[in-house]
Short mmCIF file of N, CA and C in Angstrom, two decimals:
data_model
loop_
_atom_site.label_atom_id
_atom_site.label_comp_id
_atom_site.label_asym_id
_atom_site.label_seq_id
_atom_site.Cartn_x
_atom_site.Cartn_y
_atom_site.Cartn_z
N MET A 1 -0.94 46.68 -85.00
CA MET A 1 -1.66 48.26 -84.18
C MET A 1 -1.44 49.64 -83.74
N LEU A 2 -0.29 49.46 -84.26
CA LEU A 2 -0.31 51.46 -84.25
C LEU A 2 0.29 51.71 -85.47
N ASN A 3 -0.44 52.12 -86.71
CA ASN A 3 -0.53 52.57 -87.43
C ASN A 3 -1.44 53.33 -88.52
N ARG A 4 -1.19 53.92 -89.53
CA ARG A 4 -2.82 55.10 -89.55
C ARG A 4 -3.73 54.68 -89.82
N ASN A 5 -3.62 52.93 -90.22
CA ASN A 5 -4.75 52.97 -90.67
C ASN A 5 -6.05 51.50 -89.35
N GLY A 6 -5.39 52.02 -88.53
CA GLY A 6 -5.91 50.69 -87.55
C GLY A 6 -5.98 51.59 -86.90
N PRO A 7 -6.74 51.24 -85.24
CA PRO A 7 -7.54 51.93 -84.24
C PRO A 7 -7.63 52.68 -84.15
N LEU A 8 -5.72 53.08 -83.62
CA LEU A 8 -4.91 53.84 -83.40
C LEU A 8 -4.69 55.08 -84.30
N LYS A 9 -4.91 55.37 -84.94
CA LYS A 9 -4.79 56.30 -86.89
C LYS A 9 -4.51 57.60 -85.85
N GLY A 10 -3.84 58.23 -86.62
CA GLY A 10 -3.82 59.84 -86.15
C GLY A 10 -2.84 59.31 -84.30
N VAL A 11 -2.29 58.86 -83.79
CA VAL A 11 -0.12 58.90 -83.02
C VAL A 11 0.30 58.75 -83.90
N ARG A 12 1.23 59.84 -83.39
CA ARG A 12 2.31 60.14 -84.12
C ARG A 12 3.44 59.17 -83.69
N PHE A 13 3.51 58.22 -82.89
CA PHE A 13 4.08 57.18 -82.62
C PHE A 13 5.55 56.64 -83.82
N ILE A 14 5.03 56.95 -84.53
CA ILE A 14 5.89 57.17 -85.60
C ILE A 14 7.28 58.13 -86.05
N GLU A 15 6.41 58.66 -85.97
CA GLU A 15 8.06 60.41 -85.59
C GLU A 15 8.56 60.95 -83.99
N MET A 16 8.10 59.37 -84.01
CA MET A 16 8.57 59.73 -81.95
C MET A 16 9.18 57.89 -81.53
N ALA A 17 9.65 57.29 -82.73
CA ALA A 17 10.62 56.57 -82.43
C ALA A 17 12.10 56.70 -81.61
N GLY A 18 12.29 57.00 -82.20
CA GLY A 18 13.70 57.07 -81.20
C GLY A 18 13.93 58.09 -80.63
N ILE A 19 13.07 58.17 -79.97
CA ILE A 19 12.60 58.89 -78.06
C ILE A 19 14.42 59.02 -77.77
N ALA A 20 14.16 60.20 -78.16
CA ALA A 20 15.49 60.86 -77.73
C ALA A 20 14.77 61.69 -76.39
N PRO A 21 15.65 62.34 -75.60
CA PRO A 21 15.47 62.68 -74.50
C PRO A 21 14.37 63.13 -74.44
N ALA A 22 14.46 64.31 -75.48
CA ALA A 22 13.81 65.77 -74.99
C ALA A 22 12.55 65.56 -75.72
N ALA A 23 12.48 64.18 -76.72
CA ALA A 23 11.02 63.85 -76.81
C ALA A 23 10.62 63.36 -75.66
N GLN A 24 10.41 62.57 -74.68
CA GLN A 24 9.80 61.50 -73.88
C GLN A 24 8.72 62.06 -73.29
N SER A 25 8.98 63.69 -72.57
CA SER A 25 8.21 64.63 -72.40
C SER A 25 6.75 64.30 -73.11
N ALA A 26 7.75 64.96 -74.64
CA ALA A 26 6.11 64.44 -75.16
C ALA A 26 4.97 62.99 -76.22
N LEU A 27 6.05 62.17 -75.55
CA LEU A 27 5.81 61.03 -75.68
C LEU A 27 4.95 60.12 -74.50
N ARG A 28 4.88 60.94 -73.03
CA ARG A 28 4.66 60.30 -71.84
C ARG A 28 3.83 61.18 -72.35
N GLU A 29 3.77 62.79 -72.80
CA GLU A 29 1.86 63.28 -72.66
C GLU A 29 1.05 62.26 -73.50
N ALA A 30 1.41 62.16 -75.20
CA ALA A 30 0.53 61.87 -76.14
C ALA A 30 0.83 60.26 -75.23
N LEU A 31 0.89 59.51 -74.20
CA LEU A 31 0.59 58.15 -74.42
C LEU A 31 -0.05 58.24 -73.05
N THR A 32 -0.20 59.40 -72.36
CA THR A 32 -1.16 59.71 -71.37
C THR A 32 -2.70 59.50 -71.80
N ASP A 33 -2.41 60.78 -72.33
CA ASP A 33 -3.65 61.37 -73.60
C ASP A 33 -4.26 60.33 -74.29
N LEU A 34 -4.05 58.93 -75.11
CA LEU A 34 -3.93 58.30 -75.94
C LEU A 34 -4.83 57.06 -75.04
N PHE A 35 -4.46 56.72 -73.60
CA PHE A 35 -5.11 55.65 -72.80
C PHE A 35 -6.02 56.39 -72.01
N LEU A 36 -5.63 57.75 -71.50
CA LEU A 36 -7.31 58.00 -70.97
C LEU A 36 -8.41 57.94 -72.18
N SER A 37 -7.55 58.58 -73.71
CA SER A 37 -9.23 58.42 -74.14
C SER A 37 -10.13 57.01 -74.19
N ARG A 38 -9.56 56.33 -73.99
CA ARG A 38 -10.78 55.01 -74.04
C ARG A 38 -11.04 54.96 -72.12
N THR A 39 -11.81 53.32 -72.28
CA THR A 39 -12.04 53.36 -70.52
C THR A 39 -11.53 51.94 -71.05
N GLN A 40 -11.54 51.56 -69.64
CA GLN A 40 -10.76 50.12 -69.84
C GLN A 40 -10.94 48.63 -70.56
N ALA A 41 -12.89 48.77 -70.34
CA ALA A 41 -13.39 48.31 -71.36
C ALA A 41 -13.31 48.34 -73.26
N GLU A 42 -13.03 49.47 -73.27
CA GLU A 42 -12.47 50.13 -75.17
C GLU A 42 -11.72 49.22 -76.00
N TRP A 43 -10.51 49.63 -73.81
CA TRP A 43 -8.96 49.09 -74.98
C TRP A 43 -9.05 47.61 -74.43
N TYR A 44 -10.42 46.94 -73.91
CA TYR A 44 -9.95 45.59 -73.67
C TYR A 44 -10.50 45.47 -75.35
N ASP A 45 -11.78 45.59 -75.51
CA ASP A 45 -11.97 45.63 -77.07
C ASP A 45 -11.19 45.63 -78.49
N VAL A 46 -10.13 46.71 -78.41
CA VAL A 46 -9.35 47.03 -79.03
C VAL A 46 -8.67 45.83 -79.49
N LEU A 47 -7.85 45.47 -78.50
CA LEU A 47 -6.46 45.02 -78.09
C LEU A 47 -7.29 43.26 -78.22
N VAL A 48 -7.52 42.60 -77.55
CA VAL A 48 -8.34 40.84 -77.89
C VAL A 48 -8.69 40.46 -78.81
N GLY A 49 -7.97 39.87 -78.85
CA GLY A 49 -7.65 39.13 -80.08
C GLY A 49 -6.94 39.53 -81.57
N ARG A 50 -5.85 39.80 -80.46
CA ARG A 50 -5.04 40.55 -81.70
C ARG A 50 -3.49 40.36 -81.43
N ASP A 51 -2.65 40.43 -82.06
CA ASP A 51 -0.61 40.07 -81.96
C ASP A 51 -0.60 41.62 -81.12
N ALA A 52 -1.11 41.06 -79.45
CA ALA A 52 -0.03 42.10 -78.78
C ALA A 52 -1.09 41.56 -77.56
N CYS A 53 0.39 41.28 -76.39
CA CYS A 53 0.21 41.22 -74.76
C CYS A 53 0.02 42.30 -73.91
N PHE A 54 -1.01 41.76 -73.56
CA PHE A 54 -2.03 42.52 -72.52
C PHE A 54 -2.85 41.72 -71.91
N ALA A 55 -2.79 42.31 -70.86
CA ALA A 55 -4.14 41.87 -69.74
C ALA A 55 -4.37 42.86 -69.77
N PRO A 56 -5.83 42.98 -69.13
CA PRO A 56 -6.25 44.54 -67.62
C PRO A 56 -6.07 44.04 -66.77
N VAL A 57 -5.50 45.64 -66.00
CA VAL A 57 -5.64 45.29 -65.09
C VAL A 57 -6.64 45.42 -63.64
N VAL A 58 -7.14 43.87 -63.10
CA VAL A 58 -8.65 43.79 -62.48
C VAL A 58 -8.46 43.89 -60.90
N PRO A 59 -9.33 44.28 -59.92
CA PRO A 59 -9.48 43.87 -58.69
C PRO A 59 -8.64 42.26 -58.20
N LEU A 60 -8.49 42.48 -57.19
CA LEU A 60 -7.62 40.78 -56.64
C LEU A 60 -8.88 40.28 -56.62
N ALA A 61 -10.18 40.69 -56.42
CA ALA A 61 -10.96 39.68 -56.33
C ALA A 61 -11.37 38.81 -57.60
N ASP A 62 -11.44 40.16 -58.73
CA ASP A 62 -12.04 39.58 -60.59
C ASP A 62 -10.98 38.79 -60.92
N ALA A 63 -9.53 38.81 -60.29
CA ALA A 63 -8.55 38.21 -61.13
C ALA A 63 -8.33 37.02 -61.18
N ALA A 64 -9.18 35.92 -60.56
CA ALA A 64 -9.25 35.07 -60.53
C ALA A 64 -10.11 34.27 -60.70
N VAL A 65 -11.38 34.91 -60.81
CA VAL A 65 -12.18 33.86 -63.26
C VAL A 65 -12.32 35.00 -63.57
N HIS A 66 -10.85 35.92 -64.12
CA HIS A 66 -10.84 36.71 -65.70
C HIS A 66 -10.39 35.54 -66.57
N LEU A 67 -10.89 35.52 -68.17
CA LEU A 67 -10.39 34.74 -68.21
C LEU A 67 -8.99 34.00 -69.17
N HIS A 68 -8.51 35.12 -69.04
CA HIS A 68 -7.12 35.01 -69.10
C HIS A 68 -6.25 34.23 -67.75
N SER A 69 -6.30 34.31 -66.65
CA SER A 69 -7.00 33.90 -65.53
C SER A 69 -6.79 32.26 -65.74
N ARG A 70 -8.31 32.05 -66.48
CA ARG A 70 -8.65 30.67 -66.23
C ARG A 70 -8.22 29.92 -67.47
N ALA A 71 -7.26 30.24 -68.00
CA ALA A 71 -7.16 30.61 -69.48
C ALA A 71 -5.40 29.16 -69.91
N HIS A 72 -5.33 29.81 -68.41
CA HIS A 72 -3.79 30.20 -67.95
C HIS A 72 -3.55 29.30 -66.46
N GLU A 73 -4.31 28.59 -66.40
CA GLU A 73 -5.03 27.89 -64.95
C GLU A 73 -3.77 28.43 -64.13
N SER A 74 -4.03 29.91 -63.93
CA SER A 74 -2.67 30.67 -62.72
C SER A 74 -4.10 30.24 -60.69
N VAL A 75 -4.73 29.81 -61.19
CA VAL A 75 -5.29 29.53 -59.71
C VAL A 75 -6.16 28.39 -59.23
N LEU A 76 -5.84 28.53 -58.05
CA LEU A 76 -6.88 27.07 -58.07
C LEU A 76 -7.49 26.93 -57.03
N THR A 77 -7.81 26.05 -56.29
CA THR A 77 -8.86 26.00 -55.39
C THR A 77 -8.83 25.17 -54.44
N VAL A 78 -8.45 25.36 -53.61
CA VAL A 78 -7.81 23.98 -52.90
C VAL A 78 -8.49 24.18 -51.45
N ASP A 79 -9.67 22.96 -51.04
CA ASP A 79 -9.51 22.88 -49.94
C ASP A 79 -11.01 24.41 -50.04
N GLY A 80 -11.13 24.68 -51.20
CA GLY A 80 -12.69 25.24 -51.27
C GLY A 80 -11.77 27.06 -51.03
N ILE A 81 -10.59 26.78 -51.27
CA ILE A 81 -9.50 28.23 -50.98
C ILE A 81 -8.89 28.54 -52.41
N GLU A 82 -9.18 29.46 -53.32
CA GLU A 82 -8.44 30.46 -53.87
C GLU A 82 -6.61 31.14 -54.16
N MET A 83 -6.02 30.16 -54.27
CA MET A 83 -4.68 30.77 -54.84
C MET A 83 -3.99 30.55 -55.58
N PRO A 84 -2.62 30.98 -55.70
CA PRO A 84 -1.82 31.21 -56.63
C PRO A 84 -1.45 29.65 -57.02
N ALA A 85 -1.53 29.01 -58.74
CA ALA A 85 -0.75 28.37 -58.93
C ALA A 85 1.09 27.81 -58.14
N PRO A 86 0.93 27.06 -58.27
CA PRO A 86 2.63 27.05 -58.77
C PRO A 86 3.09 27.55 -59.84
N ALA A 87 3.96 28.05 -59.79
CA ALA A 87 4.76 28.77 -60.92
C ALA A 87 6.93 29.12 -60.78
N PRO A 88 7.68 28.35 -62.03
CA PRO A 88 7.15 28.01 -63.28
C PRO A 88 6.40 26.84 -62.85
N ARG A 89 6.66 26.44 -64.03
CA ARG A 89 5.19 25.10 -64.43
C ARG A 89 6.04 24.65 -66.07
N PHE A 90 6.37 23.18 -65.47
CA PHE A 90 6.81 22.86 -67.23
C PHE A 90 6.40 21.70 -67.89
N SER A 91 6.77 21.56 -68.48
CA SER A 91 5.55 20.45 -69.49
C SER A 91 6.00 18.51 -69.39
N HIS A 92 7.23 18.64 -68.95
CA HIS A 92 6.89 17.45 -68.63
C HIS A 92 7.25 16.93 -66.17
N THR A 93 7.11 18.53 -65.59
CA THR A 93 7.19 17.88 -64.60
C THR A 93 5.89 18.38 -63.65
N ARG A 94 5.41 16.95 -63.15
CA ARG A 94 4.69 17.70 -62.17
C ARG A 94 4.33 19.26 -61.54
N PRO A 95 4.16 19.66 -61.35
CA PRO A 95 3.98 20.44 -59.50
C PRO A 95 3.53 19.92 -58.48
N TYR A 96 4.22 20.84 -57.25
CA TYR A 96 3.77 19.89 -55.98
C TYR A 96 2.45 21.32 -56.35
N ILE A 97 1.34 20.13 -55.42
CA ILE A 97 0.06 21.11 -55.59
C ILE A 97 0.08 21.21 -54.21
N PRO A 98 -0.36 22.78 -53.35
CA PRO A 98 -0.34 23.38 -51.59
C PRO A 98 -1.75 22.54 -51.37
N THR A 99 -1.30 22.33 -50.40
CA THR A 99 -2.53 22.21 -50.19
C THR A 99 -2.65 22.99 -48.50
N SER A 100 -3.89 23.44 -48.19
CA SER A 100 -4.97 24.58 -47.27
C SER A 100 -3.85 24.41 -45.80
N GLY A 101 -3.20 23.57 -45.85
CA GLY A 101 -2.24 23.62 -44.34
C GLY A 101 -3.44 23.67 -43.10
N ASP A 102 -4.29 23.05 -43.27
CA ASP A 102 -5.33 23.32 -42.33
C ASP A 102 -4.35 22.22 -40.95
N ALA A 103 -3.60 22.75 -40.00
CA ALA A 103 -3.28 22.03 -38.58
C ALA A 103 -4.59 22.07 -37.81
N GLY A 104 -5.96 22.28 -37.83
CA GLY A 104 -6.33 22.13 -37.04
C GLY A 104 -6.29 23.24 -35.19
N PHE A 105 -6.58 23.59 -35.08
CA PHE A 105 -6.37 24.69 -34.02
C PHE A 105 -4.82 25.36 -32.82
N VAL A 106 -4.58 26.16 -33.88
CA VAL A 106 -2.83 26.70 -33.43
C VAL A 106 -3.26 27.44 -32.80
N GLU A 107 -2.44 27.61 -31.36
CA GLU A 107 -1.81 29.15 -30.41
C GLU A 107 -1.24 30.23 -31.47
N THR A 108 -1.82 31.24 -31.62
CA THR A 108 -0.40 32.19 -32.12
C THR A 108 0.50 32.31 -31.73
N ASN A 109 0.50 31.89 -30.39
CA ASN A 109 2.12 32.48 -29.21
C ASN A 109 3.07 31.27 -29.77
N GLU A 110 2.33 29.91 -30.19
CA GLU A 110 2.96 29.05 -30.54
C GLU A 110 3.70 28.14 -31.80
N ILE A 111 2.87 29.34 -32.91
CA ILE A 111 3.78 29.84 -34.18
C ILE A 111 4.51 30.38 -34.33
N LEU A 112 4.32 31.74 -33.34
CA LEU A 112 5.09 32.47 -32.85
C LEU A 112 6.66 32.50 -32.27
N GLN A 113 6.29 31.83 -30.73
CA GLN A 113 8.02 30.58 -30.91
C GLN A 113 8.02 29.50 -31.51
N HIS A 114 7.64 28.82 -32.71
CA HIS A 114 8.50 28.35 -33.99
C HIS A 114 9.39 28.40 -34.30
N TRP A 115 8.72 30.25 -35.33
CA TRP A 115 8.99 30.88 -36.10
C TRP A 115 10.62 31.56 -35.10
N ARG A 116 9.97 32.05 -34.02
CA ARG A 116 11.53 32.27 -33.74
C ARG A 116 12.25 31.22 -33.26
N ALA A 117 12.62 30.35 -33.08
CA ALA A 117 13.36 29.11 -33.17
C ALA A 117 13.97 29.09 -34.17
N ALA A 118 13.04 28.72 -35.36
CA ALA A 118 13.87 28.84 -36.70
C ALA A 118 15.22 29.95 -37.18
N ILE A 119 14.10 31.63 -36.61
CA ILE A 119 15.78 32.39 -36.91
C ILE A 119 16.72 33.03 -36.64
#
């Protein structure tokens, strides 16, 4: 990806690879300029399908329907409520699937008294 023939040609990362303290500011500036040179959608198009570990930063409301989240089943819908799936997940152990926790109407003071008693 970061070579002279790829989509990021012209970037001098190879010369800066040592990342000596004196070069860190220049590297930071070069990376900033590079990332600002394209939109998020353009970077997505450059990186998708390549041997690169990346995922765009999306608003929380969009995270549940993002292709990455769907492919990894990172979000569950339980009783109409979207929530993160349990982690970590192992191949031979089924995770506990949370419930919505609907206990009916409960007074806030009852909940606070319960928590205070627990500490």
